[in-house]
mmCIF file of C-alpha atoms and ligand atoms in Angstrom:
data_model
loop_
_atom_site.group_PDB
_atom_site.id
_atom_site.type_symbol
_atom_site.label_atom_id
_atom_site.label_comp_id
_atom_site.label_asym_id
_atom_site.label_seq_id
_atom_site.Cartn_x
_atom_site.Cartn_y
_atom_site.Cartn_z
ATOM 1 C CA UNK A 15 0.000 0.000 0.000
ATOM 2 C CA UNK A 16 1.336 3.425 -0.984
ATOM 3 C CA UNK A 17 0.533 6.472 1.125
ATOM 4 C CA UNK A 18 1.212 9.808 -0.542
ATOM 5 C CA UNK A 19 1.129 12.690 1.925
ATOM 6 C CA UNK A 20 -0.572 15.718 0.366
ATOM 7 C CA UNK A 21 -0.736 17.562 3.678
ATOM 8 C CA UNK A 22 -0.110 16.572 7.316
ATOM 9 C CA UNK A 23 -0.067 19.756 9.376
ATOM 10 C CA UNK A 24 -2.267 21.012 12.189
ATOM 11 C CA UNK A 25 -2.018 24.604 10.909
ATOM 12 C CA UNK A 26 -1.421 26.233 7.558
ATOM 13 C CA UNK A 27 1.808 28.118 6.830
ATOM 14 C CA UNK A 28 4.079 28.159 3.756
ATOM 15 C CA UNK A 29 5.189 24.496 3.295
ATOM 16 C CA UNK A 30 2.673 23.292 5.902
ATOM 17 C CA UNK A 31 -0.775 22.242 4.723
ATOM 18 C CA UNK A 32 -3.893 20.593 6.161
ATOM 19 C CA UNK A 33 -4.204 16.783 6.107
ATOM 20 C CA UNK A 34 -4.961 14.587 3.114
ATOM 21 C CA UNK A 35 -3.485 11.173 2.265
ATOM 22 C CA UNK A 36 -3.724 9.502 -1.121
ATOM 23 C CA UNK A 37 -3.853 5.710 -0.777
ATOM 24 C CA UNK A 38 -2.386 4.100 -3.897
ATOM 25 C CA UNK A 39 -4.100 6.212 -6.557
ATOM 26 C CA UNK A 40 -7.841 6.314 -6.062
ATOM 27 C CA UNK A 41 -8.683 6.680 -2.387
ATOM 28 C CA UNK A 42 -8.243 9.796 -0.311
ATOM 29 C CA UNK A 43 -8.248 9.944 3.473
ATOM 30 C CA UNK A 44 -9.463 13.463 4.313
ATOM 31 C CA UNK A 45 -9.324 16.319 1.851
ATOM 32 C CA UNK A 46 -7.525 19.220 3.502
ATOM 33 C CA UNK A 47 -5.028 19.631 0.651
ATOM 34 C CA UNK A 48 -5.787 18.081 -2.720
ATOM 35 C CA UNK A 49 -6.025 20.492 -5.637
ATOM 36 C CA UNK A 50 -2.910 22.450 -4.676
ATOM 37 C CA UNK A 51 -0.866 19.244 -4.327
ATOM 38 C CA UNK A 52 -1.986 16.927 -7.169
ATOM 39 C CA UNK A 53 -1.926 17.567 -10.918
ATOM 40 C CA UNK A 54 -5.176 17.300 -12.884
ATOM 41 C CA UNK A 55 -4.520 13.724 -14.043
ATOM 42 C CA UNK A 56 -3.956 12.554 -10.485
ATOM 43 C CA UNK A 57 -7.059 14.441 -9.316
ATOM 44 C CA UNK A 58 -9.082 12.697 -12.016
ATOM 45 C CA UNK A 59 -8.068 9.269 -10.685
ATOM 46 C CA UNK A 60 -9.633 9.896 -7.260
ATOM 47 C CA UNK A 61 -12.801 7.823 -6.885
ATOM 48 C CA UNK A 62 -13.496 7.872 -3.124
ATOM 49 C CA UNK A 63 -12.825 10.315 -0.291
ATOM 50 C CA UNK A 64 -13.108 9.111 3.303
ATOM 51 C CA UNK A 65 -13.773 12.022 5.635
ATOM 52 C CA UNK A 66 -12.967 11.694 9.334
ATOM 53 C CA UNK A 67 -14.870 14.795 10.516
ATOM 54 C CA UNK A 68 -16.233 18.037 9.120
ATOM 55 C CA UNK A 69 -13.609 20.491 10.370
ATOM 56 C CA UNK A 70 -12.519 22.797 7.569
ATOM 57 C CA UNK A 71 -8.877 21.679 7.608
ATOM 58 C CA UNK A 72 -10.051 18.148 6.631
ATOM 59 C CA UNK A 73 -12.597 19.013 3.915
ATOM 60 C CA UNK A 74 -11.580 22.282 2.365
ATOM 61 C CA UNK A 75 -10.269 20.931 -0.979
ATOM 62 C CA UNK A 76 -13.592 19.239 -1.795
ATOM 63 C CA UNK A 77 -15.085 22.406 -3.398
ATOM 64 C CA UNK A 78 -12.099 23.068 -5.661
ATOM 65 C CA UNK A 79 -11.817 19.378 -6.624
ATOM 66 C CA UNK A 80 -15.514 19.283 -7.613
ATOM 67 C CA UNK A 81 -15.078 22.494 -9.578
ATOM 68 C CA UNK A 82 -12.036 21.111 -11.454
ATOM 69 C CA UNK A 83 -13.960 17.980 -12.405
ATOM 70 C CA UNK A 84 -16.824 19.954 -13.820
ATOM 71 C CA UNK A 85 -14.528 22.235 -15.836
ATOM 72 C CA UNK A 86 -12.659 19.234 -17.254
ATOM 73 C CA UNK A 87 -15.921 17.411 -17.952
ATOM 74 C CA UNK A 88 -14.381 14.327 -16.500
ATOM 75 C CA UNK A 89 -16.648 11.306 -16.847
ATOM 76 C CA UNK A 90 -16.025 9.717 -13.511
ATOM 77 C CA UNK A 91 -17.626 10.853 -10.275
ATOM 78 C CA UNK A 92 -16.309 11.005 -6.745
ATOM 79 C CA UNK A 93 -17.994 9.354 -3.773
ATOM 80 C CA UNK A 94 -17.562 11.093 -0.432
ATOM 81 C CA UNK A 95 -17.854 8.669 2.448
ATOM 82 C CA UNK A 96 -18.414 9.410 6.115
ATOM 83 C CA UNK A 97 -20.753 8.885 9.044
ATOM 84 C CA UNK A 98 -24.141 10.579 8.608
ATOM 85 C CA UNK A 99 -23.418 13.441 11.024
ATOM 86 C CA UNK A 100 -20.344 14.368 8.986
ATOM 87 C CA UNK A 101 -22.143 14.241 5.640
ATOM 88 C CA UNK A 102 -25.033 16.284 7.049
ATOM 89 C CA UNK A 103 -22.620 18.987 8.115
ATOM 90 C CA UNK A 104 -20.892 18.956 4.693
ATOM 91 C CA UNK A 105 -24.209 19.394 2.950
ATOM 92 C CA UNK A 106 -25.553 22.063 5.316
ATOM 93 C CA UNK A 107 -22.423 24.097 5.813
ATOM 94 C CA UNK A 108 -20.260 23.720 2.699
ATOM 95 C CA UNK A 109 -22.145 22.376 -0.333
ATOM 96 C CA UNK A 110 -25.176 24.496 0.578
ATOM 97 C CA UNK A 111 -25.521 26.758 -2.483
ATOM 98 C CA UNK A 112 -24.262 29.656 -0.380
ATOM 99 C CA UNK A 113 -20.674 28.973 0.643
ATOM 100 C CA UNK A 114 -20.284 26.824 -2.496
ATOM 101 C CA UNK A 115 -22.614 25.344 -5.139
ATOM 102 C CA UNK A 116 -24.206 22.023 -4.242
ATOM 103 C CA UNK A 117 -22.088 19.677 -6.359
ATOM 104 C CA UNK A 118 -24.260 16.737 -5.294
ATOM 105 C CA UNK A 119 -26.818 18.147 -7.772
ATOM 106 C CA UNK A 120 -24.480 19.495 -10.480
ATOM 107 C CA UNK A 121 -24.605 19.081 -13.462
ATOM 108 C CA UNK A 122 -27.816 17.294 -12.428
ATOM 109 C CA UNK A 123 -28.995 15.242 -9.487
ATOM 110 C CA UNK A 124 -28.946 11.955 -11.473
ATOM 111 C CA UNK A 125 -25.273 12.181 -12.478
ATOM 112 C CA UNK A 126 -23.749 14.604 -10.011
ATOM 113 C CA UNK A 127 -20.039 15.320 -9.686
ATOM 114 C CA UNK A 128 -20.125 14.329 -6.007
ATOM 115 C CA UNK A 129 -22.117 11.598 -4.323
ATOM 116 C CA UNK A 130 -22.380 11.255 -0.555
ATOM 117 C CA UNK A 131 -22.414 7.777 0.960
ATOM 118 C CA UNK A 132 -23.152 7.382 4.661
ATOM 119 C CA UNK A 133 -21.520 4.533 6.551
ATOM 120 C CA UNK A 134 -21.974 3.182 10.065
ATOM 121 C CA UNK A 135 -19.225 2.736 12.606
ATOM 122 C CA UNK A 136 -18.014 -0.803 13.247
ATOM 123 C CA UNK A 137 -19.277 -2.126 9.905
ATOM 124 C CA UNK A 138 -17.005 -3.445 7.164
ATOM 125 C CA UNK A 139 -17.321 -1.966 3.664
ATOM 126 C CA UNK A 140 -15.623 -3.260 0.514
ATOM 127 C CA UNK A 141 -14.657 -0.461 -1.813
ATOM 128 C CA UNK A 142 -12.416 -0.851 -4.875
ATOM 129 C CA UNK A 143 -10.817 -3.976 -3.403
ATOM 130 C CA UNK A 144 -10.193 -2.388 0.001
ATOM 131 C CA UNK A 145 -11.923 -3.410 3.203
ATOM 132 C CA UNK A 146 -12.668 -0.347 5.308
ATOM 133 C CA UNK A 147 -14.087 0.093 8.819
ATOM 134 C CA UNK A 148 -14.840 3.401 10.552
ATOM 135 C CA UNK A 149 -14.787 3.690 14.331
ATOM 136 C CA UNK A 150 -15.504 6.539 16.729
ATOM 137 C CA UNK A 151 -12.794 8.768 18.159
ATOM 138 C CA UNK A 152 -13.067 11.599 20.668
ATOM 139 C CA UNK A 153 -12.930 15.051 19.098
ATOM 140 C CA UNK A 154 -14.882 18.298 19.500
ATOM 141 C CA UNK A 155 -17.341 17.239 16.752
ATOM 142 C CA UNK A 156 -18.549 13.768 15.656
ATOM 143 C CA UNK A 157 -15.432 12.085 14.249
ATOM 144 C CA UNK A 158 -14.105 8.680 13.231
ATOM 145 C CA UNK A 159 -10.832 6.991 12.408
ATOM 146 C CA UNK A 160 -10.461 4.368 9.672
ATOM 147 C CA UNK A 161 -8.923 0.895 9.436
ATOM 148 C CA UNK A 162 -8.131 -0.023 5.829
ATOM 149 C CA UNK A 163 -6.951 -3.370 4.480
ATOM 150 C CA UNK A 164 -5.875 -3.910 0.868
ATOM 151 C CA UNK A 165 -6.158 -7.091 -1.216
ATOM 152 C CA UNK A 166 -2.612 -8.139 -0.248
ATOM 153 C CA UNK A 167 -3.555 -8.044 3.432
ATOM 154 C CA UNK A 168 -1.700 -4.822 4.288
ATOM 155 C CA UNK A 169 -3.450 -2.789 6.964
ATOM 156 C CA UNK A 170 -3.480 0.908 7.768
ATOM 157 C CA UNK A 171 -4.997 2.835 10.665
ATOM 158 C CA UNK A 172 -5.771 6.565 10.378
ATOM 159 C CA UNK A 173 -6.992 8.297 13.525
ATOM 160 C CA UNK A 174 -7.951 11.653 12.011
ATOM 161 C CA UNK A 175 -8.178 14.210 14.837
ATOM 162 C CA UNK A 176 -8.638 12.652 18.256
ATOM 163 C CA UNK A 177 -8.104 13.207 21.930
ATOM 164 C CA UNK A 178 -7.759 10.291 24.354
ATOM 165 C CA UNK A 179 -10.312 7.720 23.182
ATOM 166 C CA UNK A 180 -11.132 4.022 23.435
ATOM 167 C CA UNK A 181 -13.465 2.751 20.672
ATOM 168 C CA UNK A 182 -10.962 2.974 17.816
ATOM 169 C CA UNK A 183 -8.191 1.199 19.743
ATOM 170 C CA UNK A 184 -10.611 -1.579 20.778
ATOM 171 C CA UNK A 185 -11.639 -1.969 17.151
ATOM 172 C CA UNK A 186 -7.985 -2.285 16.059
ATOM 173 C CA UNK A 187 -7.420 -4.954 18.717
ATOM 174 C CA UNK A 188 -10.440 -6.947 17.581
ATOM 175 C CA UNK A 189 -9.617 -6.558 13.868
ATOM 176 C CA UNK A 190 -5.945 -7.490 14.273
ATOM 177 C CA UNK A 191 -6.178 -10.608 16.430
ATOM 178 C CA UNK A 192 -2.817 -12.218 15.725
ATOM 179 C CA UNK A 193 -0.790 -9.593 13.930
ATOM 180 C CA UNK A 194 0.207 -5.980 14.384
ATOM 181 C CA UNK A 195 -1.275 -3.389 12.072
ATOM 182 C CA UNK A 196 1.245 -2.567 9.306
ATOM 183 C CA UNK A 197 0.982 1.213 9.486
ATOM 184 C CA UNK A 198 -0.744 3.752 11.715
ATOM 185 C CA UNK A 199 -1.149 7.456 10.969
ATOM 186 C CA UNK A 200 -1.753 8.999 14.395
ATOM 187 C CA UNK A 201 -2.288 12.631 15.268
ATOM 188 C CA UNK A 202 -0.077 14.556 17.702
ATOM 189 C CA UNK A 203 -1.054 18.239 17.634
ATOM 190 C CA UNK A 204 0.340 19.983 20.720
ATOM 191 C CA UNK A 205 3.496 19.798 22.887
ATOM 192 C CA UNK A 206 3.345 18.244 26.353
ATOM 193 C CA UNK A 207 3.015 21.567 28.172
ATOM 194 C CA UNK A 208 -0.335 22.198 26.413
ATOM 195 C CA UNK A 209 -2.074 19.121 27.812
ATOM 196 C CA UNK A 210 -5.183 20.976 28.991
ATOM 197 C CA UNK A 211 -5.763 22.587 25.611
ATOM 198 C CA UNK A 212 -5.148 19.252 23.866
ATOM 199 C CA UNK A 213 -7.807 17.497 25.943
ATOM 200 C CA UNK A 214 -10.254 20.406 25.698
ATOM 201 C CA UNK A 215 -9.980 20.536 21.881
ATOM 202 C CA UNK A 216 -9.832 16.751 21.328
ATOM 203 C CA UNK A 217 -6.201 16.355 20.359
ATOM 204 C CA UNK A 218 -3.083 14.518 21.569
ATOM 205 C CA UNK A 219 0.339 15.617 22.775
ATOM 206 C CA UNK A 220 3.310 13.202 22.923
ATOM 207 C CA UNK A 221 2.504 12.038 26.480
ATOM 208 C CA UNK A 222 -1.178 11.443 25.682
ATOM 209 C CA UNK A 223 -0.166 9.703 22.424
ATOM 210 C CA UNK A 224 2.061 7.361 24.463
ATOM 211 C CA UNK A 225 -0.900 6.523 26.742
ATOM 212 C CA UNK A 226 -3.052 5.794 23.673
ATOM 213 C CA UNK A 227 -0.463 3.339 22.298
ATOM 214 C CA UNK A 228 -0.696 1.361 25.547
ATOM 215 C CA UNK A 229 -4.328 0.590 24.629
ATOM 216 C CA UNK A 230 -3.112 -1.496 21.656
ATOM 217 C CA UNK A 231 -2.275 -5.174 22.125
ATOM 218 C CA UNK A 232 0.518 -4.849 19.572
ATOM 219 C CA UNK A 233 2.376 -1.748 18.453
ATOM 220 C CA UNK A 234 1.941 -0.975 14.744
ATOM 221 C CA UNK A 235 4.936 -1.933 12.550
ATOM 222 C CA UNK A 236 5.225 1.689 11.432
ATOM 223 C CA UNK A 237 3.832 4.745 13.218
ATOM 224 C CA UNK A 238 3.438 7.956 11.223
ATOM 225 C CA UNK A 239 2.768 11.223 13.038
ATOM 226 C CA UNK A 240 0.337 13.706 11.491
ATOM 227 C CA UNK A 241 -1.256 17.067 12.386
ATOM 228 C CA UNK A 242 1.488 18.694 14.541
ATOM 229 C CA UNK A 243 1.229 22.460 14.824
ATOM 230 C CA UNK A 244 4.340 23.585 12.898
ATOM 231 C CA UNK A 245 4.765 26.422 15.420
ATOM 232 C CA UNK A 246 5.591 23.762 18.039
ATOM 233 C CA UNK A 247 7.356 21.110 15.968
ATOM 234 C CA UNK A 248 10.752 21.967 17.509
ATOM 235 C CA UNK A 249 9.288 20.953 20.874
ATOM 236 C CA UNK A 250 7.025 18.103 19.737
ATOM 237 C CA UNK A 251 9.705 16.188 17.774
ATOM 238 C CA UNK A 252 12.195 15.847 20.691
ATOM 239 C CA UNK A 253 9.307 14.980 23.032
ATOM 240 C CA UNK A 254 8.310 12.160 20.668
ATOM 241 C CA UNK A 255 11.953 11.016 20.344
ATOM 242 C CA UNK A 256 12.260 10.798 24.117
ATOM 243 C CA UNK A 257 9.523 8.117 24.086
ATOM 244 C CA UNK A 258 12.156 5.813 22.471
ATOM 245 C CA UNK A 259 9.714 4.120 20.097
ATOM 246 C CA UNK A 260 11.853 3.165 17.121
ATOM 247 C CA UNK A 261 9.082 2.850 14.514
ATOM 248 C CA UNK A 262 7.937 6.491 14.748
ATOM 249 C CA UNK A 263 8.258 8.633 11.600
ATOM 250 C CA UNK A 264 7.258 12.305 11.304
ATOM 251 C CA UNK A 265 5.335 12.491 8.024
ATOM 252 C CA UNK A 266 6.595 14.902 5.377
ATOM 253 C CA UNK A 267 4.379 16.578 2.819
ATOM 254 C CA UNK A 268 4.952 15.448 -0.769
ATOM 255 C CA UNK A 269 6.559 12.160 0.296
ATOM 256 C CA UNK A 270 5.196 8.673 -0.403
ATOM 257 C CA UNK A 271 5.477 5.946 2.229
ATOM 258 C CA UNK A 272 5.051 2.213 1.663
ATOM 259 C CA UNK A 273 3.625 -0.348 4.029
HETATM 260 ZN ZN1 LIG B 1 -10.594 18.645 13.890
HETATM 261 ZN ZN1 LIG B 2 -7.562 18.970 12.058
#
C-alpha cells in the first residue's frame, strides 16, 4: 500500500498544509489539501474520499476538486464517504448553495459530480478492493478513524483528529487478532506543556499519544505522526523522540510511504 502525503499539518503556513493522504491512486483519506498538491490527471483518478470529521482543515479541498472535475468534464464521479453526522454537516455548511454550489446536484442530481455515501461505525465496507471500517474517536465534533486493508492483506490505521479515546483502539485490537497493524497514521497536535488545551480541543500531545499506544495489544509496525502544529514542531519532535519508540516517523508533505 502506498501512502502519498498531500498535507499533514495542524495549521497552515508556507510548506505546511492541512491533512490529506492519497492511498495508492484512487482513495483519499481526508481532503484538507488536494487540488494544490496533485496535478489534474492525479485528481481525475480519485474515486473515493473518506472524511474523518467536518472540520474545515479536513474538507476544504472538496469544493475546488468538484469544480475542477466539472470544468474538465471528466466522466467519472467522486464518492464522499463518512458517518451521517459528517455528511449532514458537509451538505448544510459547505455544499449548501451559499458557501459553495451544491455539487451533489451538479450538473444534475442523477449524475452529479459528487455523491455522498453514509456509513456506520463498526461495519465493514468493501470499496475498490479495500476493506474499510470506521470507528468513533473523541474530538470536539462527531469524528471517526479508519482501518483499511488492501487485497494483499496490508493494513493501515488513520486516527484523524482525536483526543484520548477508546473505541478505535478496541476496534484495532479486535480486527488485528494475531498480527500488528502494518501502518498507523496517528495525530499529535500539541506539545506536552499544552495538555489541557489538547484534551479540551480533542487532540493529543506526545505524552497522551504514548498513553493511547498502551491501549493497543501490539504496536503498529510503522507509526506515522500527522497534524502537529508547525509552530511547536521543535518541541514536539524531541518529546516524541524521548519516548524511544523506534518505529515512529514524522510524516513529510509530498513524500510517499510504503507499508
Ligand atoms: Zn478537527
Ligand atoms: Zn484537524
